[in-house]
mmCIF file with all atom_site columns, C-alpha atoms and ligand atoms in Angstrom:
data_model
loop_
_atom_site.group_PDB
_atom_site.id
_atom_site.type_symbol
_atom_site.label_atom_id
_atom_site.label_alt_id
_atom_site.label_comp_id
_atom_site.label_asym_id
_atom_site.label_entity_id
_atom_site.label_seq_id
_atom_site.pdbx_PDB_ins_code
_atom_site.Cartn_x
_atom_site.Cartn_y
_atom_site.Cartn_z
_atom_site.occupancy
_atom_site.B_iso_or_equiv
_atom_site.pdbx_formal_charge
_atom_site.auth_seq_id
_atom_site.auth_comp_id
_atom_site.auth_asym_id
_atom_site.auth_atom_id
_atom_site.pdbx_PDB_model_num
ATOM   1   C  CA  . MET A 1 1   ? -11.948 -6.907  -9.685  1.00 91.00 ? 67  MET A CA  1
ATOM   2   C  CA  . THR A 1 2   ? -13.584 -7.281  -6.204  1.00 95.00 ? 68  THR A CA  1
ATOM   3   C  CA  . ILE A 1 3   ? -12.142 -6.313  -3.257  1.00 96.00 ? 69  ILE A CA  1
ATOM   4   C  CA  . GLN A 1 4   ? -11.678 -9.956  -2.185  1.00 97.00 ? 70  GLN A CA  1
ATOM   5   C  CA  . ASP A 1 5   ? -10.035 -10.466 -5.468  1.00 97.00 ? 71  ASP A CA  1
ATOM   6   C  CA  . LEU A 1 6   ? -7.449  -7.725  -4.352  1.00 98.00 ? 72  LEU A CA  1
ATOM   7   C  CA  . ILE A 1 7   ? -6.922  -8.827  -0.916  1.00 98.00 ? 73  ILE A CA  1
ATOM   8   C  CA  . ASN A 1 8   ? -5.762  -12.047 -2.492  1.00 98.00 ? 74  ASN A CA  1
ATOM   9   C  CA  . GLU A 1 9   ? -3.489  -10.382 -4.930  1.00 98.00 ? 75  GLU A CA  1
ATOM   10  C  CA  . ALA A 1 10  ? -2.013  -9.071  -1.722  1.00 98.00 ? 76  ALA A CA  1
ATOM   11  C  CA  . HIS A 1 11  ? -2.051  -12.421 0.482   1.00 98.00 ? 77  HIS A CA  1
ATOM   12  C  CA  . LYS A 1 12  ? -0.600  -14.361 -2.467  1.00 98.00 ? 78  LYS A CA  1
ATOM   13  C  CA  . ILE A 1 13  ? 2.471   -12.477 -2.310  1.00 98.00 ? 79  ILE A CA  1
ATOM   14  C  CA  . THR A 1 14  ? 3.093   -12.736 1.401   1.00 98.00 ? 80  THR A CA  1
ATOM   15  C  CA  . GLY A 1 15  ? 5.507   -15.604 3.124   1.00 97.00 ? 81  GLY A CA  1
ATOM   16  C  CA  . LYS A 1 16  ? 8.320   -14.769 4.875   1.00 90.00 ? 82  LYS A CA  1
ATOM   17  C  CA  . TYR A 1 17  ? 11.606  -14.945 3.371   1.00 95.00 ? 83  TYR A CA  1
ATOM   18  C  CA  . ARG A 1 18  ? 15.123  -14.175 5.075   1.00 96.00 ? 84  ARG A CA  1
ATOM   19  C  CA  . PRO A 1 19  ? 17.467  -13.498 2.530   1.00 95.00 ? 85  PRO A CA  1
ATOM   20  C  CA  . SER A 1 20  ? 20.118  -12.647 5.206   1.00 96.00 ? 86  SER A CA  1
ATOM   21  C  CA  . ASP A 1 21  ? 20.705  -12.939 9.457   1.00 96.00 ? 87  ASP A CA  1
ATOM   22  C  CA  . GLU A 1 22  ? 19.637  -8.978  9.251   1.00 95.00 ? 88  GLU A CA  1
ATOM   23  C  CA  . CYS A 1 23  ? 16.902  -8.994  7.225   1.00 96.00 ? 89  CYS A CA  1
ATOM   24  C  CA  . THR A 1 24  ? 13.140  -10.908 6.655   1.00 96.00 ? 90  THR A CA  1
ATOM   25  C  CA  . SER A 1 25  ? 10.809  -10.023 3.803   1.00 97.00 ? 91  SER A CA  1
ATOM   26  C  CA  . GLY A 1 26  ? 7.044   -10.895 2.710   1.00 97.00 ? 92  GLY A CA  1
ATOM   27  C  CA  . ALA A 1 27  ? 5.714   -10.814 6.322   1.00 97.00 ? 93  ALA A CA  1
ATOM   28  C  CA  . VAL A 1 28  ? 3.046   -7.915  4.024   1.00 98.00 ? 94  VAL A CA  1
ATOM   29  C  CA  . GLY A 1 29  ? 1.696   -7.481  1.294   1.00 98.00 ? 95  GLY A CA  1
ATOM   30  C  CA  . ALA A 1 30  ? 0.186   -5.006  -0.400  1.00 98.00 ? 96  ALA A CA  1
ATOM   31  C  CA  . ALA A 1 31  ? -1.676  -4.453  -3.629  1.00 98.00 ? 97  ALA A CA  1
ATOM   32  C  CA  . LEU A 1 32  ? -3.459  -1.469  -5.357  1.00 98.00 ? 98  LEU A CA  1
ATOM   33  C  CA  . ILE A 1 33  ? -5.091  -0.691  -8.398  1.00 98.00 ? 99  ILE A CA  1
ATOM   34  C  CA  . THR A 1 34  ? -3.805  2.541   -10.342 1.00 98.00 ? 100 THR A CA  1
ATOM   35  C  CA  . ARG A 1 35  ? -6.765  4.977   -12.019 1.00 97.00 ? 101 ARG A CA  1
ATOM   36  C  CA  . ASP A 1 36  ? -5.746  3.246   -15.233 1.00 97.00 ? 102 ASP A CA  1
ATOM   37  C  CA  . GLY A 1 37  ? -7.157  -0.072  -13.707 1.00 98.00 ? 103 GLY A CA  1
ATOM   38  C  CA  . ASN A 1 38  ? -3.702  -1.579  -13.146 1.00 98.00 ? 104 ASN A CA  1
ATOM   39  C  CA  . VAL A 1 39  ? -2.732  -3.709  -10.690 1.00 98.00 ? 105 VAL A CA  1
ATOM   40  C  CA  . TYR A 1 40  ? 0.531   -3.383  -9.026  1.00 98.00 ? 106 TYR A CA  1
ATOM   41  C  CA  . THR A 1 41  ? 2.172   -5.761  -5.599  1.00 98.00 ? 107 THR A CA  1
ATOM   42  C  CA  . GLY A 1 42  ? 4.775   -5.464  -3.212  1.00 98.00 ? 108 GLY A CA  1
ATOM   43  C  CA  . VAL A 1 43  ? 6.432   -6.763  0.038   1.00 98.00 ? 109 VAL A CA  1
ATOM   44  C  CA  . ASN A 1 44  ? 7.977   -5.663  3.114   1.00 98.00 ? 110 ASN A CA  1
ATOM   45  C  CA  . ILE A 1 45  ? 11.306  -5.243  4.316   1.00 97.00 ? 111 ILE A CA  1
ATOM   46  C  CA  . ASP A 1 46  ? 12.437  -6.093  7.284   1.00 96.00 ? 112 ASP A CA  1
ATOM   47  C  CA  . ALA A 1 47  ? 16.087  -5.268  7.913   1.00 96.00 ? 113 ALA A CA  1
ATOM   48  C  CA  . SER A 1 48  ? 18.262  -4.527  11.243  1.00 94.00 ? 114 SER A CA  1
ATOM   49  C  CA  . CYS A 1 49  ? 18.984  -0.733  11.954  1.00 93.00 ? 115 CYS A CA  1
ATOM   50  C  CA  . GLY A 1 50  ? 15.222  0.362   10.788  1.00 88.00 ? 116 GLY A CA  1
ATOM   51  C  CA  . ILE A 1 51  ? 16.118  0.858   6.957   1.00 94.00 ? 117 ILE A CA  1
ATOM   52  C  CA  . GLY A 1 52  ? 13.674  -1.613  5.593   1.00 95.00 ? 118 GLY A CA  1
ATOM   53  C  CA  . PHE A 1 53  ? 10.531  -0.167  4.414   1.00 97.00 ? 119 PHE A CA  1
ATOM   54  C  CA  . CYS A 1 54  ? 6.447   -1.129  3.958   1.00 98.00 ? 120 CYS A CA  1
ATOM   55  C  CA  . ALA A 1 55  ? 4.864   -3.684  1.761   1.00 98.00 ? 121 ALA A CA  1
ATOM   56  C  CA  . GLU A 1 56  ? 2.877   0.026   0.791   1.00 98.00 ? 122 GLU A CA  1
ATOM   57  C  CA  . HIS A 1 57  ? 6.144   1.194   -0.864  1.00 97.00 ? 123 HIS A CA  1
ATOM   58  C  CA  . SER A 1 58  ? 7.546   -1.493  -3.284  1.00 97.00 ? 124 SER A CA  1
ATOM   59  C  CA  . ALA A 1 59  ? 3.953   -1.664  -4.803  1.00 98.00 ? 125 ALA A CA  1
ATOM   60  C  CA  . ILE A 1 60  ? 4.345   2.290   -5.247  1.00 98.00 ? 126 ILE A CA  1
ATOM   61  C  CA  . ALA A 1 61  ? 7.880   1.733   -6.524  1.00 98.00 ? 127 ALA A CA  1
ATOM   62  C  CA  . GLU A 1 62  ? 6.567   -0.867  -9.142  1.00 98.00 ? 128 GLU A CA  1
ATOM   63  C  CA  . MET A 1 63  ? 3.535   1.263   -9.660  1.00 98.00 ? 129 MET A CA  1
ATOM   64  C  CA  . LEU A 1 64  ? 6.120   4.400   -10.651 1.00 98.00 ? 130 LEU A CA  1
ATOM   65  C  CA  . LYS A 1 65  ? 7.891   2.044   -12.657 1.00 98.00 ? 131 LYS A CA  1
ATOM   66  C  CA  . HIS A 1 66  ? 5.404   2.043   -15.007 1.00 98.00 ? 132 HIS A CA  1
ATOM   67  C  CA  . ARG A 1 67  ? 5.016   5.560   -14.734 1.00 98.00 ? 133 ARG A CA  1
ATOM   68  C  CA  . GLU A 1 68  ? 1.486   5.371   -12.879 1.00 98.00 ? 134 GLU A CA  1
ATOM   69  C  CA  . SER A 1 69  ? 0.674   7.581   -9.630  1.00 98.00 ? 135 SER A CA  1
ATOM   70  C  CA  . GLU A 1 70  ? -3.135  7.829   -9.261  1.00 98.00 ? 136 GLU A CA  1
ATOM   71  C  CA  . ILE A 1 71  ? -4.000  4.648   -6.829  1.00 98.00 ? 137 ILE A CA  1
ATOM   72  C  CA  . GLU A 1 72  ? -7.600  3.995   -6.783  1.00 98.00 ? 138 GLU A CA  1
ATOM   73  C  CA  . ILE A 1 73  ? -7.828  1.538   -3.992  1.00 98.00 ? 139 ILE A CA  1
ATOM   74  C  CA  . LEU A 1 74  ? -5.350  -0.479  -2.281  1.00 98.00 ? 140 LEU A CA  1
ATOM   75  C  CA  . VAL A 1 75  ? -4.903  -2.963  0.583   1.00 98.00 ? 141 VAL A CA  1
ATOM   76  C  CA  . ALA A 1 76  ? -2.016  -4.620  2.638   1.00 98.00 ? 142 ALA A CA  1
ATOM   77  C  CA  . VAL A 1 77  ? -2.611  -7.818  4.512   1.00 98.00 ? 143 VAL A CA  1
ATOM   78  C  CA  . ASN A 1 78  ? -0.443  -9.955  6.750   1.00 98.00 ? 144 ASN A CA  1
ATOM   79  C  CA  . THR A 1 79  ? 0.537   -13.557 6.289   1.00 98.00 ? 145 THR A CA  1
ATOM   80  C  CA  . ARG A 1 80  ? -2.842  -14.654 8.408   1.00 98.00 ? 146 ARG A CA  1
ATOM   81  C  CA  . LYS A 1 81  ? -4.671  -12.819 5.780   1.00 97.00 ? 147 LYS A CA  1
ATOM   82  C  CA  . GLU A 1 82  ? -5.523  -9.994  8.400   1.00 98.00 ? 148 GLU A CA  1
ATOM   83  C  CA  . ILE A 1 83  ? -5.520  -6.166  6.682   1.00 98.00 ? 149 ILE A CA  1
ATOM   84  C  CA  . LEU A 1 84  ? -3.281  -3.640  8.054   1.00 98.00 ? 150 LEU A CA  1
ATOM   85  C  CA  . PRO A 1 85  ? -4.230  -0.090  7.089   1.00 96.00 ? 151 PRO A CA  1
ATOM   86  C  CA  . PRO A 1 86  ? -1.115  2.187   5.728   1.00 97.00 ? 152 PRO A CA  1
ATOM   87  C  CA  . CYS A 1 87  ? 1.211   3.773   8.878   1.00 96.00 ? 153 CYS A CA  1
ATOM   88  C  CA  . GLY A 1 88  ? 1.631   7.413   8.949   1.00 95.00 ? 154 GLY A CA  1
ATOM   89  C  CA  . ARG A 1 89  ? 4.712   7.032   6.594   1.00 96.00 ? 155 ARG A CA  1
ATOM   90  C  CA  . CYS A 1 90  ? 3.137   5.239   4.141   1.00 97.00 ? 156 CYS A CA  1
ATOM   91  C  CA  . ARG A 1 91  ? -0.081  7.591   4.210   1.00 97.00 ? 157 ARG A CA  1
ATOM   92  C  CA  . GLU A 1 92  ? 2.223   10.743  3.533   1.00 96.00 ? 158 GLU A CA  1
ATOM   93  C  CA  . LEU A 1 93  ? 4.220   8.931   0.728   1.00 97.00 ? 159 LEU A CA  1
ATOM   94  C  CA  . ILE A 1 94  ? 0.861   7.862   -1.165  1.00 98.00 ? 160 ILE A CA  1
ATOM   95  C  CA  . TYR A 1 95  ? -0.330  11.884  -0.880  1.00 96.00 ? 161 TYR A CA  1
ATOM   96  C  CA  . GLN A 1 96  ? 2.803   12.923  -1.942  1.00 96.00 ? 162 GLN A CA  1
ATOM   97  C  CA  . ILE A 1 97  ? 3.335   10.954  -5.064  1.00 97.00 ? 163 ILE A CA  1
ATOM   98  C  CA  . ASN A 1 98  ? -0.119  12.470  -6.462  1.00 97.00 ? 164 ASN A CA  1
ATOM   99  C  CA  . LYS A 1 99  ? -2.477  14.523  -4.633  1.00 96.00 ? 165 LYS A CA  1
ATOM   100 C  CA  . ALA A 1 100 ? -5.041  13.158  -6.202  1.00 97.00 ? 166 ALA A CA  1
ATOM   101 C  CA  . ASN A 1 101 ? -4.773  10.087  -3.702  1.00 97.00 ? 167 ASN A CA  1
ATOM   102 C  CA  . ALA A 1 102 ? -6.106  12.372  -1.086  1.00 96.00 ? 168 ALA A CA  1
ATOM   103 C  CA  . ASN A 1 103 ? -9.575  10.081  -2.685  1.00 97.00 ? 169 ASN A CA  1
ATOM   104 C  CA  . THR A 1 104 ? -7.605  6.687   -2.732  1.00 98.00 ? 170 THR A CA  1
ATOM   105 C  CA  . LYS A 1 105 ? -9.755  4.222   -0.808  1.00 98.00 ? 171 LYS A CA  1
ATOM   106 C  CA  . ILE A 1 106 ? -8.274  2.197   1.549   1.00 98.00 ? 172 ILE A CA  1
ATOM   107 C  CA  . ILE A 1 107 ? -9.539  -1.205  2.501   1.00 98.00 ? 173 ILE A CA  1
ATOM   108 C  CA  . LEU A 1 108 ? -10.281 -2.162  6.041   1.00 97.00 ? 174 LEU A CA  1
ATOM   109 C  CA  . ASN A 1 109 ? -12.511 -4.858  5.437   1.00 95.00 ? 175 ASN A CA  1
ATOM   110 C  CA  . LEU A 1 110 ? -14.435 -6.894  2.836   1.00 93.00 ? 176 LEU A CA  1
ATOM   111 C  CA  . ASN A 1 111 ? -17.091 -4.298  3.248   1.00 94.00 ? 177 ASN A CA  1
ATOM   112 C  CA  . ASP A 1 112 ? -15.762 -1.005  4.297   1.00 96.00 ? 178 ASP A CA  1
ATOM   113 C  CA  . THR A 1 113 ? -13.057 1.181   3.062   1.00 97.00 ? 179 THR A CA  1
ATOM   114 C  CA  . ILE A 1 114 ? -12.056 4.464   3.771   1.00 98.00 ? 180 ILE A CA  1
ATOM   115 C  CA  . THR A 1 115 ? -10.370 7.550   1.642   1.00 98.00 ? 181 THR A CA  1
ATOM   116 C  CA  . LEU A 1 116 ? -6.901  8.465   2.784   1.00 97.00 ? 182 LEU A CA  1
ATOM   117 C  CA  . LYS A 1 117 ? -8.057  12.170  3.352   1.00 96.00 ? 183 LYS A CA  1
ATOM   118 C  CA  . GLU A 1 118 ? -10.184 10.663  5.955   1.00 96.00 ? 184 GLU A CA  1
ATOM   119 C  CA  . LEU A 1 119 ? -6.798  9.343   7.305   1.00 95.00 ? 185 LEU A CA  1
ATOM   120 C  CA  . LEU A 1 120 ? -4.915  11.881  6.451   1.00 92.00 ? 186 LEU A CA  1
ATOM   121 C  CA  . PRO A 1 121 ? -6.645  15.153  7.746   1.00 88.00 ? 187 PRO A CA  1
ATOM   122 C  CA  . LEU A 1 122 ? -5.211  18.633  7.549   1.00 87.00 ? 188 LEU A CA  1
ATOM   123 C  CA  . HIS A 1 123 ? -2.257  17.948  5.235   1.00 84.00 ? 189 HIS A CA  1
ATOM   124 C  CA  . TRP A 1 124 ? 0.834   20.420  5.895   1.00 85.00 ? 190 TRP A CA  1
ATOM   125 C  CA  . LEU A 1 125 ? 1.042   20.717  2.224   1.00 82.00 ? 191 LEU A CA  1
ATOM   126 C  CA  . ASP A 1 126 ? -2.161  22.336  1.979   1.00 82.00 ? 192 ASP A CA  1
ATOM   127 C  CA  . ILE A 1 127 ? -2.598  24.349  5.346   1.00 74.00 ? 193 ILE A CA  1
HETATM 128 ZN ZN1 . LIG B 2 .   ? 3.982   2.079   6.126   1.00 95.49 ? 330 LIG B ZN1 1
#
C-alpha cells in the first residue's frame, strides 16, 4: 500500500455526520498500518463539553480490538484531504500503547514522513 493509498483510506471515511445537536463526527479520518500489515481506520467525534476524541483514537481502538498495538505508519486527513499531524494527546497515546511506536512514521505529505520520536522528544516515561 502506498502513502497515497493510505491517505485515500483515511479520506474515504470522512464526511461530516451529525448524530445529535450536540455531536458531529467524520470531519477527520485516520488510517494506520500495523507491523503485521493490517489497515485500521477511524473517525473523530466532536461533542459538547470537550468529550469527543480524535480520529487517531478510534483507529487505535479498532487496532486494539484486533489485539495489535504496533503502528508502522499513520495518517489523518480532513474532508478536503488535507493532512493533519497528530495532536499532543494522540502522540502520547500512540507511544503509551506500545513504546515501539516511537518509530511510527507519521505522514506529513506525499513525499515526507516524520517519526513519532521526532514529534515527541524527551518522553517523560524515559527520563
Ligand atoms: Zn489527537
